[in-house]
Amino acid sequence: MSWLEGLKKMVGKGEIPKRDPDKTDFCYYPFFQVLMTAGGKYMPCSKHEAFITHQGRVLTSDKDSIEDAWNSDYMRDLRDSFLNNGKHFAGCNECWREQAMGLRPMRYDSYGYNVSEKQVQKPLMPMRVEINASNICNLRCRICMPTASHRWIPEAKKLYNWNEETHFNMTPQNIEAIKSWVPNFTQIGFFGGEPLMSHENIDLMRHCVETGHSKHISILLNTNGTVYSDEIVQLFLQFQKVFINFSIDDIGERFEYQRSGAKWDEVVQNMKSYLKHGGHTDADVIEAKICCSVTNMNIWYFPEYFQFMNEHFPGMPVYWNLVYAPHEFSLEILPDQVKEKIRERLRNYVKTSYQPTREKTKTVEDLIIFLENKIDKDFGSFFKKIKQHDEYRQEDFAKVFPEWWEVIKEYEMVVEA
């Protein structure tokens, strides 16, 4: 029985319960959105750990459209799995893993999009897309990879013999499909690469404005903060709502080390320029939030990080994105003694100018729950990866992070011995 036939049977018997994320493993994402990755493939959501296939073949933007991905047998099977309250899709493992830890997994967010039973019953077209128009980016972030930044390509080739290329995913067929869906959209997500460097993204926003559909569409944008223009702001103001997430993992020289190519002072100024047209509340058309990818490079400096944010961006929430991969940068591989020192700093010295919540940001206790998780990976891999890229980039982690280095350097000695 197909997912649609099964749902119709349930509807006929009046058996569809009111879904509750605490009482069911149901996720709405496959029923209302599809994602185009920077590497030219498709996924149901950004947490998914597998690419969309059809008849056993991975779909790619150079051969297949985003519409093909939406109508694929993979998506149909995934919908069927959730309608039967199943967990067998390995691609969803990250959500199940966070749920098992006691954290709030991303599937909870899908309940906030007000997806109707009609959309679940008959998902003819998505209500939302996430667009990674290309892997064109002006930065080489330490936690990134060449599939998401073309500036990583030579480094990955030299160090890992990784053959990657530049991807331009907004093909004519993808642009046509997405524009045909615009009347049904409630939100468009722009990611990257750096999404504000994409002419196709800007043209799509113009299309939404010119056709009058921007009034019922919100924009969700992740940006590294290096790009600002008055034209972009004026486009933003024509939409129902614009959520800007600034990817800021640290401050000053440490920020520039982790997001190579960025200039800290310029990024801070760009953030302030955007905020002149908005703020960080529900009442602002342009609502900003800081997205911090939590790694074992920046975790020690959270007290200083929040002190800066409290002073320069008071009241602006900071969302913590928990990094699982590359595993070398995950908090999970830290030694127990180091984790204990971090717990003390987090509980005693992190002060925010807003109220952290699980729904919008994550709390200190959520971060500590994640910190207490362990994986079967050696902390020595962190030092090896840092050293490898420091040599290529002619940088020195110990000099940029001296206080943190004093805490962890003894473990490098163990690795070298």
Short mmCIF file of C-alpha atoms in Angstrom, two decimals:
data_model
loop_
_atom_site.label_atom_id
_atom_site.label_comp_id
_atom_site.label_asym_id
_atom_site.label_seq_id
_atom_site.Cartn_x
_atom_site.Cartn_y
_atom_site.Cartn_z
CA MET A 1 0.00 0.00 0.00
CA SER A 2 1.42 3.42 -0.95
CA TRP A 3 1.76 6.25 1.57
CA LEU A 4 -1.13 8.11 -0.09
CA GLU A 5 -3.40 5.06 -0.17
CA GLY A 6 -2.63 4.43 3.48
CA LEU A 7 -3.43 8.01 4.41
CA LYS A 8 -6.69 7.98 2.46
CA LYS A 9 -7.70 4.81 4.28
CA MET A 10 -7.00 6.49 7.61
CA VAL A 11 -8.90 9.62 6.57
CA GLY A 12 -11.88 7.49 5.56
CA LYS A 13 -11.99 5.98 9.04
CA GLY A 14 -11.37 9.29 10.74
CA GLU A 15 -8.31 7.80 12.42
CA ILE A 16 -5.71 10.53 11.88
CA PRO A 17 -4.71 11.61 15.40
CA LYS A 18 -3.63 15.11 16.31
CA ARG A 19 0.13 14.80 16.00
CA ASP A 20 2.31 15.62 18.97
CA PRO A 21 6.12 15.54 18.57
CA ASP A 22 6.46 14.31 22.16
CA LYS A 23 4.14 11.36 21.56
CA THR A 24 5.04 10.37 18.02
CA ASP A 25 8.15 10.18 15.84
CA PHE A 26 6.35 11.91 12.99
CA CYS A 27 8.19 14.59 10.98
CA TYR A 28 6.47 16.97 8.57
CA TYR A 29 9.56 17.94 6.55
CA PRO A 30 9.23 15.33 3.75
CA PHE A 31 5.64 16.44 3.15
CA PHE A 32 6.31 20.11 2.52
CA GLN A 33 9.95 20.77 1.62
CA VAL A 34 12.90 19.62 -0.45
CA LEU A 35 16.52 20.77 -0.29
CA MET A 36 19.10 21.38 -3.00
CA THR A 37 22.63 20.87 -1.61
CA ALA A 38 25.68 22.94 -2.50
CA GLY A 39 27.28 19.79 -3.88
CA GLY A 40 24.56 19.38 -6.49
CA LYS A 41 22.44 16.70 -4.84
CA TYR A 42 19.07 16.72 -3.04
CA MET A 43 17.92 15.94 0.50
CA PRO A 44 14.64 16.05 2.46
CA CYS A 45 16.16 18.34 5.12
CA SER A 46 19.51 19.74 6.23
CA LYS A 47 19.93 17.11 8.99
CA HIS A 48 19.37 14.16 6.68
CA GLU A 49 22.40 11.89 6.23
CA ALA A 50 21.54 10.51 2.80
CA PHE A 51 20.84 11.96 -0.61
CA ILE A 52 17.56 11.53 -2.45
CA THR A 53 17.55 8.65 -4.93
CA HIS A 54 15.13 7.40 -7.55
CA GLN A 55 15.18 3.80 -8.72
CA GLY A 56 18.43 3.33 -6.85
CA ARG A 57 20.30 6.26 -8.43
CA VAL A 58 21.36 9.41 -6.57
CA LEU A 59 19.73 12.42 -8.22
CA THR A 60 22.05 15.29 -9.22
CA SER A 61 21.30 18.81 -10.36
CA ASP A 62 23.21 18.43 -13.63
CA LYS A 63 20.96 15.53 -14.69
CA ASP A 64 17.82 15.79 -12.57
CA SER A 65 15.58 18.61 -11.44
CA ILE A 66 14.46 19.49 -7.95
CA GLU A 67 10.98 18.48 -9.12
CA ASP A 68 12.32 14.99 -9.89
CA ALA A 69 13.65 14.84 -6.34
CA TRP A 70 10.32 15.95 -4.86
CA ASN A 71 8.46 13.21 -6.77
CA SER A 72 11.11 10.50 -6.26
CA ASP A 73 10.43 7.05 -4.83
CA TYR A 74 12.83 7.91 -1.99
CA MET A 75 10.60 10.78 -0.86
CA ARG A 76 7.48 8.67 -1.24
CA ASP A 77 9.03 5.90 0.87
CA LEU A 78 10.16 8.40 3.50
CA ARG A 79 6.65 9.84 3.75
CA ASP A 80 5.24 6.34 4.02
CA SER A 81 7.69 5.57 6.84
CA PHE A 82 6.55 8.55 8.90
CA LEU A 83 2.87 7.86 8.27
CA ASN A 84 3.50 4.44 9.75
CA ASN A 85 5.47 5.98 12.64
CA GLY A 86 8.63 4.20 11.59
CA LYS A 87 12.30 4.98 12.17
CA HIS A 88 13.93 2.72 9.64
CA PHE A 89 15.38 5.47 7.44
CA ALA A 90 19.08 5.69 8.27
CA GLY A 91 19.17 9.22 6.88
CA CYS A 92 17.23 10.41 9.94
CA ASN A 93 19.74 9.02 12.45
CA GLU A 94 20.93 12.41 13.69
CA CYS A 95 17.45 13.35 14.90
CA TRP A 96 16.98 9.98 16.60
CA ARG A 97 20.39 10.34 18.19
CA GLU A 98 19.64 13.79 19.65
CA GLN A 99 16.23 12.58 20.77
CA ALA A 100 17.86 9.65 22.61
CA MET A 101 20.21 12.10 24.36
CA GLY A 102 17.24 14.07 25.64
CA LEU A 103 17.80 16.97 23.25
CA ARG A 104 15.14 18.57 21.07
CA PRO A 105 15.73 17.18 17.54
CA MET A 106 15.17 19.23 14.40
CA ARG A 107 12.02 17.31 13.43
CA TYR A 108 10.26 19.30 16.18
CA ASP A 109 10.82 22.43 14.07
CA SER A 110 8.71 20.94 11.28
CA TYR A 111 5.63 21.35 13.50
CA GLY A 112 6.08 25.12 13.38
CA TYR A 113 5.24 25.43 9.68
CA ASN A 114 1.49 24.84 10.11
CA VAL A 115 1.37 22.08 7.51
CA SER A 116 -2.22 21.14 6.72
CA GLU A 117 -3.53 17.58 6.49
CA LYS A 118 -4.34 18.36 2.88
CA GLN A 119 -0.64 18.95 2.22
CA VAL A 120 0.22 15.71 4.00
CA GLN A 121 -2.46 13.81 2.14
CA LYS A 122 -1.58 15.16 -1.28
CA PRO A 123 1.83 16.86 -1.46
CA LEU A 124 1.63 17.87 -5.11
CA MET A 125 4.26 20.59 -4.64
CA PRO A 126 6.36 21.81 -1.73
CA MET A 127 5.52 24.75 0.48
CA ARG A 128 9.19 25.37 1.15
CA VAL A 129 12.57 24.86 -0.53
CA GLU A 130 16.10 25.22 0.73
CA ILE A 131 18.38 26.42 -2.02
CA ASN A 132 22.14 26.01 -2.07
CA ALA A 133 22.53 27.66 -5.45
CA SER A 134 26.20 26.71 -5.71
CA ASN A 135 29.33 26.01 -3.69
CA ILE A 136 30.66 29.46 -4.57
CA CYS A 137 31.96 31.05 -1.39
CA ASN A 138 34.50 33.68 -0.40
CA LEU A 139 35.64 31.82 2.75
CA ARG A 140 37.47 28.61 3.71
CA CYS A 141 35.93 27.82 7.08
CA ARG A 142 37.75 25.17 9.11
CA ILE A 143 34.59 23.10 9.59
CA CYS A 144 33.67 23.28 5.89
CA MET A 145 34.50 21.20 2.81
CA PRO A 146 34.83 21.71 -0.96
CA THR A 147 31.24 20.62 -1.63
CA ALA A 148 30.13 23.77 0.23
CA SER A 149 32.98 26.16 -0.66
CA HIS A 150 34.85 26.21 -3.96
CA ARG A 151 37.77 27.91 -2.20
CA TRP A 152 38.36 24.62 -0.38
CA ILE A 153 38.95 22.68 -3.62
CA PRO A 154 42.76 23.14 -3.97
CA GLU A 155 43.35 22.43 -0.25
CA ALA A 156 41.23 19.28 -0.25
CA LYS A 157 42.94 18.10 -3.44
CA LYS A 158 46.41 18.63 -1.94
CA LEU A 159 45.72 17.12 1.49
CA TYR A 160 43.16 14.41 0.75
CA ASN A 161 43.30 13.91 -3.02
CA TRP A 162 39.66 14.95 -2.99
CA ASN A 163 38.44 15.65 -6.52
CA GLU A 164 35.67 18.21 -6.32
CA GLU A 165 34.42 20.82 -8.74
CA THR A 166 32.41 24.01 -8.75
CA HIS A 167 28.67 23.34 -8.77
CA PHE A 168 26.02 25.66 -10.22
CA ASN A 169 22.74 24.10 -9.15
CA MET A 170 20.21 26.70 -10.26
CA THR A 171 19.95 25.18 -13.72
CA PRO A 172 17.24 26.42 -16.12
CA GLN A 173 15.05 23.42 -15.24
CA ASN A 174 15.48 24.05 -11.51
CA ILE A 175 14.73 27.76 -11.87
CA GLU A 176 11.60 26.90 -13.87
CA ALA A 177 10.41 24.35 -11.31
CA ILE A 178 11.02 26.63 -8.33
CA LYS A 179 9.29 29.60 -9.96
CA SER A 180 6.28 27.39 -10.76
CA TRP A 181 6.06 26.53 -7.04
CA VAL A 182 6.30 30.14 -5.82
CA PRO A 183 2.49 30.60 -5.49
CA ASN A 184 2.45 27.65 -3.03
CA PHE A 185 5.48 28.76 -1.01
CA THR A 186 5.36 29.94 2.58
CA GLN A 187 9.15 30.09 2.90
CA ILE A 188 12.35 29.97 0.85
CA GLY A 189 15.64 29.10 2.52
CA PHE A 190 18.87 30.43 1.04
CA PHE A 191 22.09 28.70 2.05
CA GLY A 192 25.45 28.15 0.45
CA GLY A 193 28.22 28.59 -0.40
CA GLU A 194 27.55 32.18 0.43
CA PRO A 195 23.93 32.72 -0.73
CA LEU A 196 24.23 36.49 -1.14
CA MET A 197 26.92 35.96 -3.79
CA SER A 198 24.40 34.11 -6.00
CA HIS A 199 22.78 36.15 -8.79
CA GLU A 200 20.19 33.38 -9.16
CA ASN A 201 19.08 33.84 -5.54
CA ILE A 202 18.71 37.59 -6.03
CA ASP A 203 16.78 37.04 -9.28
CA LEU A 204 14.41 34.62 -7.53
CA MET A 205 13.69 37.19 -4.84
CA ARG A 206 13.03 39.77 -7.55
CA HIS A 207 10.62 37.33 -9.22
CA CYS A 208 8.72 36.85 -5.95
CA VAL A 209 8.43 40.61 -5.50
CA GLU A 210 7.43 41.32 -9.10
CA THR A 211 4.71 38.64 -9.09
CA GLY A 212 3.32 39.85 -5.76
CA HIS A 213 3.97 36.54 -3.99
CA SER A 214 6.64 37.92 -1.67
CA LYS A 215 3.86 39.13 0.63
CA HIS A 216 3.01 35.55 1.66
CA ILE A 217 6.59 34.23 1.67
CA SER A 218 9.22 34.45 4.37
CA ILE A 219 12.95 34.16 3.72
CA LEU A 220 15.38 32.19 5.87
CA LEU A 221 18.97 33.09 5.14
CA ASN A 222 22.27 31.78 6.50
CA THR A 223 25.09 34.18 5.69
CA ASN A 224 28.71 34.52 6.74
CA GLY A 225 28.16 38.26 7.13
CA THR A 226 30.71 39.36 4.55
CA VAL A 227 28.15 40.64 2.00
CA TYR A 228 25.91 43.68 2.37
CA SER A 229 24.02 45.79 -0.18
CA ASP A 230 21.16 48.27 0.01
CA GLU A 231 19.45 46.52 -2.93
CA ILE A 232 19.32 43.25 -1.02
CA VAL A 233 17.84 45.02 2.02
CA GLN A 234 15.16 46.67 -0.12
CA LEU A 235 14.22 43.26 -1.56
CA PHE A 236 14.06 41.79 1.95
CA LEU A 237 11.62 44.46 3.05
CA GLN A 238 9.12 43.34 0.39
CA PHE A 239 8.73 39.90 1.95
CA GLN A 240 6.40 38.87 4.73
CA LYS A 241 9.38 38.18 6.98
CA VAL A 242 13.13 37.68 6.65
CA PHE A 243 15.07 35.61 9.16
CA ILE A 244 18.82 36.25 8.91
CA ASN A 245 21.19 33.84 10.65
CA PHE A 246 24.70 35.26 10.89
CA SER A 247 27.25 32.43 11.04
CA ILE A 248 29.54 33.73 13.79
CA ASP A 249 31.53 31.09 15.67
CA ASP A 250 33.95 33.29 17.60
CA ILE A 251 35.29 36.83 17.78
CA GLY A 252 38.35 38.71 16.57
CA GLU A 253 41.42 36.77 15.44
CA ARG A 254 39.87 33.46 16.47
CA PHE A 255 36.89 34.14 14.19
CA GLU A 256 39.24 34.90 11.28
CA TYR A 257 41.15 31.67 11.93
CA GLN A 258 37.98 29.55 11.90
CA ARG A 259 36.42 31.38 8.94
CA SER A 260 39.46 32.06 6.80
CA GLY A 261 39.04 34.98 4.39
CA ALA A 262 36.67 36.97 6.60
CA LYS A 263 37.63 40.25 8.28
CA TRP A 264 36.12 40.48 11.74
CA ASP A 265 35.61 44.27 11.82
CA GLU A 266 33.91 44.24 8.40
CA VAL A 267 31.55 41.44 9.41
CA VAL A 268 30.54 43.26 12.61
CA GLN A 269 29.85 46.43 10.60
CA ASN A 270 27.76 44.50 8.04
CA MET A 271 25.70 42.94 10.83
CA LYS A 272 25.03 46.37 12.29
CA SER A 273 24.07 47.69 8.83
CA TYR A 274 21.44 44.97 8.41
CA LEU A 275 20.13 45.62 11.89
CA LYS A 276 19.47 49.28 11.04
CA HIS A 277 16.56 47.91 8.96
CA GLY A 278 15.37 45.35 11.50
CA GLY A 279 16.17 43.75 14.81
CA HIS A 280 15.72 40.51 16.69
CA THR A 281 12.03 40.42 17.62
CA ASP A 282 8.87 39.00 16.07
CA ALA A 283 7.79 42.54 15.24
CA ASP A 284 10.77 43.16 12.95
CA VAL A 285 10.38 42.37 9.23
CA ILE A 286 14.09 41.58 9.20
CA GLU A 287 14.73 39.46 12.28
CA ALA A 288 18.33 38.51 12.99
CA LYS A 289 19.90 35.73 14.99
CA ILE A 290 23.48 34.60 15.43
CA CYS A 291 24.23 30.98 14.55
CA CYS A 292 27.30 29.62 16.31
CA SER A 293 28.69 26.27 15.23
CA VAL A 294 29.92 24.74 18.48
CA THR A 295 33.24 22.95 18.12
CA ASN A 296 36.26 22.04 20.18
CA MET A 297 37.95 25.11 18.69
CA ASN A 298 35.61 27.71 20.18
CA ILE A 299 33.87 26.12 23.18
CA TRP A 300 36.44 27.37 25.72
CA TYR A 301 35.82 30.98 24.73
CA PHE A 302 32.06 31.11 25.17
CA PRO A 303 32.26 33.51 28.16
CA GLU A 304 34.24 36.04 26.08
CA TYR A 305 32.06 35.39 23.03
CA PHE A 306 28.85 36.17 24.88
CA GLN A 307 30.38 39.16 26.63
CA PHE A 308 31.06 40.68 23.20
CA MET A 309 27.59 39.84 21.88
CA ASN A 310 25.91 41.24 24.99
CA GLU A 311 27.78 44.51 24.53
CA HIS A 312 27.48 44.98 20.75
CA PHE A 313 24.27 43.08 19.93
CA PRO A 314 22.25 43.14 23.16
CA GLY A 315 19.16 40.95 23.11
CA MET A 316 20.07 39.15 19.89
CA PRO A 317 19.68 35.38 20.37
CA VAL A 318 22.56 33.01 19.65
CA TYR A 319 21.56 29.62 18.26
CA TRP A 320 24.05 26.83 18.91
CA ASN A 321 24.56 24.48 16.00
CA LEU A 322 26.04 21.28 17.42
CA VAL A 323 28.79 20.03 15.10
CA TYR A 324 28.97 16.26 14.60
CA ALA A 325 31.16 16.25 11.51
CA PRO A 326 33.99 16.49 10.84
CA HIS A 327 34.23 14.37 14.00
CA GLU A 328 37.67 15.86 14.72
CA PHE A 329 35.91 19.10 15.70
CA SER A 330 33.09 17.56 17.71
CA LEU A 331 32.92 18.10 21.47
CA GLU A 332 32.15 14.39 21.76
CA ILE A 333 35.82 13.41 21.36
CA LEU A 334 37.13 15.62 24.18
CA PRO A 335 38.65 13.84 27.22
CA ASP A 336 36.47 13.68 30.35
CA GLN A 337 38.82 15.91 32.37
CA VAL A 338 38.63 18.62 29.71
CA LYS A 339 34.85 18.34 29.50
CA GLU A 340 34.60 18.92 33.25
CA LYS A 341 36.53 22.18 32.96
CA ILE A 342 34.28 23.29 30.11
CA ARG A 343 31.14 22.46 32.10
CA GLU A 344 32.37 24.71 34.90
CA ARG A 345 33.00 27.61 32.54
CA LEU A 346 29.66 27.23 30.81
CA ARG A 347 27.66 27.12 34.04
CA ASN A 348 29.55 29.84 35.89
CA TYR A 349 30.67 32.34 33.27
CA VAL A 350 28.32 32.33 30.26
CA LYS A 351 25.91 35.26 30.67
CA THR A 352 23.43 36.20 27.96
CA SER A 353 21.36 39.34 27.35
CA TYR A 354 18.40 37.22 26.24
CA GLN A 355 16.59 34.22 27.67
CA PRO A 356 17.90 31.00 26.04
CA THR A 357 15.13 28.55 25.13
CA ARG A 358 15.14 25.09 23.61
CA GLU A 359 12.73 26.21 20.90
CA LYS A 360 14.76 29.14 19.56
CA THR A 361 18.35 28.84 20.73
CA LYS A 362 19.32 25.89 23.00
CA THR A 363 20.21 26.31 26.64
CA VAL A 364 23.49 25.87 28.49
CA GLU A 365 22.15 22.63 29.90
CA ASP A 366 21.37 21.38 26.35
CA LEU A 367 24.96 22.09 25.44
CA ILE A 368 26.18 20.20 28.50
CA ILE A 369 23.97 17.22 27.59
CA PHE A 370 25.67 17.11 24.20
CA LEU A 371 29.07 17.59 25.83
CA GLU A 372 28.52 14.48 27.93
CA ASN A 373 27.99 12.32 24.87
CA LYS A 374 30.89 10.15 23.70
CA ILE A 375 31.83 8.58 20.39
CA ASP A 376 34.48 6.00 19.55
CA LYS A 377 36.95 8.50 18.11
CA ASP A 378 40.35 9.57 19.42
CA PHE A 379 41.02 13.17 20.51
CA GLY A 380 44.36 12.80 18.79
CA SER A 381 42.58 13.17 15.46
CA PHE A 382 41.86 16.81 16.38
CA PHE A 383 45.56 17.65 16.69
CA LYS A 384 46.43 15.85 13.48
CA LYS A 385 43.77 17.72 11.52
CA ILE A 386 44.70 21.10 13.03
CA LYS A 387 48.39 20.57 12.30
CA GLN A 388 47.74 19.40 8.75
CA HIS A 389 45.78 22.50 7.83
CA ASP A 390 47.96 24.87 9.83
CA GLU A 391 50.93 23.75 7.75
CA TYR A 392 49.03 24.22 4.50
CA ARG A 393 47.68 27.65 5.50
CA GLN A 394 50.79 28.75 7.40
CA GLU A 395 48.81 29.37 10.58
CA ASP A 396 49.33 28.38 14.21
CA PHE A 397 46.40 27.24 16.34
CA ALA A 398 48.39 27.46 19.60
CA LYS A 399 49.17 31.15 19.05
CA VAL A 400 45.60 32.10 18.14
CA PHE A 401 44.00 30.08 20.97
CA PRO A 402 46.69 30.30 23.72
CA GLU A 403 44.42 29.85 26.77
CA TRP A 404 42.67 26.84 25.29
CA TRP A 405 45.97 25.40 24.12
CA GLU A 406 47.27 25.43 27.71
CA VAL A 407 44.30 23.24 28.68
CA ILE A 408 44.67 20.66 25.92
CA LYS A 409 48.35 20.65 24.91
CA GLU A 410 49.22 17.71 27.17
CA TYR A 411 46.99 15.49 25.05
CA GLU A 412 48.98 16.38 21.93
CA MET A 413 52.10 15.21 23.74
CA VAL A 414 50.39 11.86 24.32
CA VAL A 415 49.60 11.63 20.59
CA GLU A 416 53.17 12.48 19.55
CA ALA A 417 54.61 9.99 22.06
#
